[in-house]
Amino acid sequence: MTLGPTIDGGRLLARLDAFAAIGGTPAGGVNRPALSVEDRAARALLARLGAARGFSVFQDAAANLFLRRSGADNDRPPFMIGSHLDSQPTGGRYDGALGTLAALEVLETLEDNGIVTASAVELVAWTNEEGSRFSPGAFGSQVHATGVFPDGWQDTVDGNGIRLADELAATLAALPEAIERPLGLPAAGYIELHIEQGPLLERQGALIGVVEGIQGTRWLEVVIEGQVAHAGTTPLADRRDAMAVAAAIIARLQATVMPSDSDARLTVGRLTLVPGAVNVIPGEVTFSIDLRHPNGGEIDRLEAEIGALAAETAASGGCRVSLRRSMDVAPAHFDDRLTGIIQSVAEKRGFPTRRMFSGAFHDALFMARLGPAAMIFVPCRNGLSHNEAEYVEPHQAIAGTQVLCDATLEAMQLGKHR
Ligand code: GLV
Ligand code: MN
Ligand code: MN
């Protein structure tokens, strides 16, 4: 295997700065919610940069955005590379943006070097990967993979009551220069570069994570119904305090689920109280549970355990409880040939590698259902992500992008086309 073309690291870093300014926060992070004005500005900049290099710009009904660099035979499915441009509300500048801008850098490197690939190479920026404004996450890649929008999406609203459907329409309309295309056009393969979002690569001194798969994620919405009453006059025996029950459920879950299984992850990240007044006993509390495990069967078992524990706790506090799934994504296993290519091109460049499973979900999870898919991780400082302090050393971002470029060319040569 010969070394492929060298990417332009300076250009990549300048692009990372330019996109970090769109929705940039005073603390150096990014607030670019899915389908927001800032998200539209980032999409428009990406489309402009691509068009300036002669790449075709497309979007589908889920507002997934594609930049296509033609190859020798454009009737064959393209090889896809990319990630997402939306962020968490107090997100970092690399989560999603790195993989998207690395994909742009690959396309530009091919263009700079006049390389004719056998088929087209496409950058994709998936819509609403984060899911923090509109649930579920990985929305765009899910719609791409399944060909349908998730159940109930028409009624989905954000925390301010703004409808997903309206924001999607406005986002599509904001990019009239993009050519509309059908959902789910096939790809020959998919590789996504991303920051690890955890501490393993940094701790081990590895530069490139060769990702073998992604653990499963299930999101639950738990609603506790009690009775609104006066905070000062209602004796303990007469209280049906939805907040007291929610606190007890959460405390019991935290004390059992993760301490008894080091592979399990449980997070309560959002909680709302009704009516939410200082001197009123809450009549209703809603909270989220983000539950993850590399083994799908364990997620089922844990969900059943959570349901039983919640019902028992609610009954003893005089409340009712209901649980609803708002997202459910089974674990994914990536393509062995693609992970082998990533490993070998990284070694060829002299980059220390580590094989690993992803704790975070990614759009590659849905692409793995359609065909060969894989991911490349690079370290982030102190393993910190979904945080404004998220940081990737310039040489790490450049190395990951170089591996993405090399692996894409290698995968295309090895006849990955279906
Ligand atoms: C993706 O952002 C995740 O929460 O894993
Ligand atoms: Mn991400
Ligand atoms: Mn994220």
PDB file of N, CA and C in Angstrom, residues 227-267:
ATOM      1  N   GLN A 227     -50.293  14.796  43.289  1.00  0.00           N
ATOM      2  CA  GLN A 227     -51.366  15.782  43.440  1.00  0.00           C
ATOM      3  C   GLN A 227     -50.788  17.133  43.850  1.00  0.00           C
ATOM      4  N   VAL A 228     -51.187  18.147  43.117  1.00  0.00           N
ATOM      5  CA  VAL A 228     -50.783  19.512  43.445  1.00  0.00           C
ATOM      6  C   VAL A 228     -51.451  19.886  44.767  1.00  0.00           C
ATOM      7  N   ALA A 229     -50.654  20.416  45.708  1.00  0.00           N
ATOM      8  CA  ALA A 229     -51.243  20.798  47.000  1.00  0.00           C
ATOM      9  C   ALA A 229     -50.368  21.860  47.667  1.00  0.00           C
ATOM     10  N   HIS A 230     -50.872  22.393  48.776  1.00  0.00           N
ATOM     11  CA  HIS A 230     -50.195  23.480  49.479  1.00  0.00           C
ATOM     12  C   HIS A 230     -48.953  22.944  50.219  1.00  0.00           C
ATOM     13  N   ALA A 231     -47.816  23.636  50.029  1.00  0.00           N
ATOM     14  CA  ALA A 231     -46.562  23.164  50.628  1.00  0.00           C
ATOM     15  C   ALA A 231     -46.548  23.286  52.144  1.00  0.00           C
ATOM     16  N   GLY A 232     -47.279  24.290  52.666  1.00  0.00           N
ATOM     17  CA  GLY A 232     -47.201  24.551  54.097  1.00  0.00           C
ATOM     18  C   GLY A 232     -48.236  23.830  54.927  1.00  0.00           C
ATOM     19  N   THR A 233     -49.361  23.501  54.320  1.00  0.00           N
ATOM     20  CA  THR A 233     -50.482  22.995  55.126  1.00  0.00           C
ATOM     21  C   THR A 233     -50.688  21.488  54.994  1.00  0.00           C
ATOM     22  N   THR A 234     -50.039  20.865  54.016  1.00  0.00           N
ATOM     23  CA  THR A 234     -50.340  19.453  53.757  1.00  0.00           C
ATOM     24  C   THR A 234     -49.412  18.547  54.568  1.00  0.00           C
ATOM     25  N   PRO A 235     -49.961  17.781  55.537  1.00  0.00           N
ATOM     26  CA  PRO A 235     -49.116  16.891  56.350  1.00  0.00           C
ATOM     27  C   PRO A 235     -48.522  15.761  55.500  1.00  0.00           C
ATOM     28  N   LEU A 236     -47.475  15.174  56.002  1.00  0.00           N
ATOM     29  CA  LEU A 236     -46.748  14.135  55.260  1.00  0.00           C
ATOM     30  C   LEU A 236     -47.688  13.037  54.757  1.00  0.00           C
ATOM     31  N   ALA A 237     -48.565  12.559  55.621  1.00  0.00           N
ATOM     32  CA  ALA A 237     -49.416  11.421  55.245  1.00  0.00           C
ATOM     33  C   ALA A 237     -50.382  11.780  54.114  1.00  0.00           C
ATOM     34  N   ASP A 238     -50.646  13.062  53.927  1.00  0.00           N
ATOM     35  CA  ASP A 238     -51.604  13.466  52.892  1.00  0.00           C
ATOM     36  C   ASP A 238     -50.945  13.883  51.581  1.00  0.00           C
ATOM     37  N   ARG A 239     -49.618  13.838  51.558  1.00  0.00           N
ATOM     38  CA  ARG A 239     -48.928  14.318  50.363  1.00  0.00           C
ATOM     39  C   ARG A 239     -48.830  13.226  49.309  1.00  0.00           C
ATOM     40  N   ARG A 240     -49.090  13.639  48.058  1.00  0.00           N
ATOM     41  CA  ARG A 240     -48.772  12.754  46.920  1.00  0.00           C
ATOM     42  C   ARG A 240     -47.793  13.557  46.052  1.00  0.00           C
ATOM     43  N   ASP A 241     -46.572  13.619  46.562  1.00  0.00           N
ATOM     44  CA  ASP A 241     -45.550  14.540  46.051  1.00  0.00           C
ATOM     45  C   ASP A 241     -44.772  13.880  44.907  1.00  0.00           C
ATOM     46  N   ALA A 242     -45.070  14.343  43.683  1.00  0.00           N
ATOM     47  CA  ALA A 242     -44.436  13.720  42.510  1.00  0.00           C
ATOM     48  C   ALA A 242     -42.915  13.908  42.524  1.00  0.00           C
ATOM     49  N   MET A 243     -42.453  15.013  43.093  1.00  0.00           N
ATOM     50  CA  MET A 243     -41.006  15.252  43.121  1.00  0.00           C
ATOM     51  C   MET A 243     -40.313  14.320  44.113  1.00  0.00           C
ATOM     52  N   ALA A 244     -40.951  14.098  45.271  1.00  0.00           N
ATOM     53  CA  ALA A 244     -40.349  13.194  46.262  1.00  0.00           C
ATOM     54  C   ALA A 244     -40.215  11.791  45.662  1.00  0.00           C
ATOM     55  N   VAL A 245     -41.222  11.379  44.900  1.00  0.00           N
ATOM     56  CA  VAL A 245     -41.171  10.054  44.267  1.00  0.00           C
ATOM     57  C   VAL A 245     -40.091  10.017  43.190  1.00  0.00           C
ATOM     58  N   ALA A 246     -40.027  11.082  42.366  1.00  0.00           N
ATOM     59  CA  ALA A 246     -39.006  11.113  41.311  1.00  0.00           C
ATOM     60  C   ALA A 246     -37.614  11.033  41.927  1.00  0.00           C
ATOM     61  N   ALA A 247     -37.390  11.799  42.983  1.00  0.00           N
ATOM     62  CA  ALA A 247     -36.067  11.803  43.632  1.00  0.00           C
ATOM     63  C   ALA A 247     -35.730  10.403  44.157  1.00  0.00           C
ATOM     64  N   ALA A 248     -36.728   9.727  44.725  1.00  0.00           N
ATOM     65  CA  ALA A 248     -36.481   8.384  45.278  1.00  0.00           C
ATOM     66  C   ALA A 248     -36.167   7.392  44.161  1.00  0.00           C
ATOM     67  N   ILE A 249     -36.897   7.493  43.047  1.00  0.00           N
ATOM     68  CA  ILE A 249     -36.636   6.583  41.920  1.00  0.00           C
ATOM     69  C   ILE A 249     -35.222   6.813  41.396  1.00  0.00           C
ATOM     70  N   ILE A 250     -34.881   8.074  41.196  1.00  0.00           N
ATOM     71  CA  ILE A 250     -33.560   8.383  40.626  1.00  0.00           C
ATOM     72  C   ILE A 250     -32.453   7.895  41.571  1.00  0.00           C
ATOM     73  N   ALA A 251     -32.640   8.129  42.863  1.00  0.00           N
ATOM     74  CA  ALA A 251     -31.616   7.695  43.822  1.00  0.00           C
ATOM     75  C   ALA A 251     -31.458   6.173  43.794  1.00  0.00           C
ATOM     76  N   ARG A 252     -32.576   5.460  43.700  1.00  0.00           N
ATOM     77  CA  ARG A 252     -32.482   3.992  43.677  1.00  0.00           C
ATOM     78  C   ARG A 252     -31.813   3.504  42.396  1.00  0.00           C
ATOM     79  N   LEU A 253     -32.131   4.142  41.263  1.00  0.00           N
ATOM     80  CA  LEU A 253     -31.504   3.733  39.997  1.00  0.00           C
ATOM     81  C   LEU A 253     -29.998   3.975  40.032  1.00  0.00           C
ATOM     82  N   GLN A 254     -29.615   5.139  40.547  1.00  0.00           N
ATOM     83  CA  GLN A 254     -28.179   5.457  40.592  1.00  0.00           C
ATOM     84  C   GLN A 254     -27.430   4.490  41.525  1.00  0.00           C
ATOM     85  N   ALA A 255     -28.126   4.016  42.535  1.00  0.00           N
ATOM     86  CA  ALA A 255     -27.474   3.127  43.504  1.00  0.00           C
ATOM     87  C   ALA A 255     -27.393   1.685  43.000  1.00  0.00           C
ATOM     88  N   THR A 256     -28.174   1.339  41.968  1.00  0.00           N
ATOM     89  CA  THR A 256     -28.190  -0.063  41.548  1.00  0.00           C
ATOM     90  C   THR A 256     -27.622  -0.304  40.145  1.00  0.00           C
ATOM     91  N   VAL A 257     -28.094   0.440  39.128  1.00  0.00           N
ATOM     92  CA  VAL A 257     -27.812   0.048  37.732  1.00  0.00           C
ATOM     93  C   VAL A 257     -26.314   0.042  37.414  1.00  0.00           C
ATOM     94  N   MET A 258     -25.642   1.147  37.580  1.00  0.00           N
ATOM     95  CA  MET A 258     -24.217   1.180  37.212  1.00  0.00           C
ATOM     96  C   MET A 258     -23.316   0.484  38.226  1.00  0.00           C
ATOM     97  N   PRO A 259     -23.584   0.614  39.530  1.00  0.00           N
ATOM     98  CA  PRO A 259     -22.711  -0.100  40.474  1.00  0.00           C
ATOM     99  C   PRO A 259     -22.717  -1.614  40.271  1.00  0.00           C
ATOM    100  N   SER A 260     -23.815  -2.174  39.717  1.00  0.00           N
ATOM    101  CA  SER A 260     -23.825  -3.631  39.581  1.00  0.00           C
ATOM    102  C   SER A 260     -23.395  -4.103  38.193  1.00  0.00           C
ATOM    103  N   ASP A 261     -23.099  -3.193  37.262  1.00  0.00           N
ATOM    104  CA  ASP A 261     -22.640  -3.612  35.929  1.00  0.00           C
ATOM    105  C   ASP A 261     -21.773  -2.497  35.349  1.00  0.00           C
ATOM    106  N   SER A 262     -20.470  -2.753  35.243  1.00  0.00           N
ATOM    107  CA  SER A 262     -19.563  -1.679  34.819  1.00  0.00           C
ATOM    108  C   SER A 262     -19.748  -1.315  33.351  1.00  0.00           C
ATOM    109  N   ASP A 263     -20.474  -2.116  32.571  1.00  0.00           N
ATOM    110  CA  ASP A 263     -20.747  -1.770  31.173  1.00  0.00           C
ATOM    111  C   ASP A 263     -22.012  -0.931  31.019  1.00  0.00           C
ATOM    112  N   ALA A 264     -22.821  -0.856  32.053  1.00  0.00           N
ATOM    113  CA  ALA A 264     -24.098  -0.132  31.946  1.00  0.00           C
ATOM    114  C   ALA A 264     -23.880   1.366  32.154  1.00  0.00           C
ATOM    115  N   ARG A 265     -24.682   2.172  31.469  1.00  0.00           N
ATOM    116  CA  ARG A 265     -24.644   3.628  31.649  1.00  0.00           C
ATOM    117  C   ARG A 265     -26.081   4.111  31.832  1.00  0.00           C
ATOM    118  N   LEU A 266     -26.314   4.898  32.889  1.00  0.00           N
ATOM    119  CA  LEU A 266     -27.646   5.453  33.136  1.00  0.00           C
ATOM    120  C   LEU A 266     -27.508   6.921  33.511  1.00  0.00           C
ATOM    121  N   THR A 267     -28.232   7.774  32.792  1.00  0.00           N
ATOM    122  CA  THR A 267     -28.154   9.216  33.049  1.00  0.00           C
ATOM    123  C   THR A 267     -29.547   9.814  33.066  1.00  0.00           C
TER     124      THR A 267
END
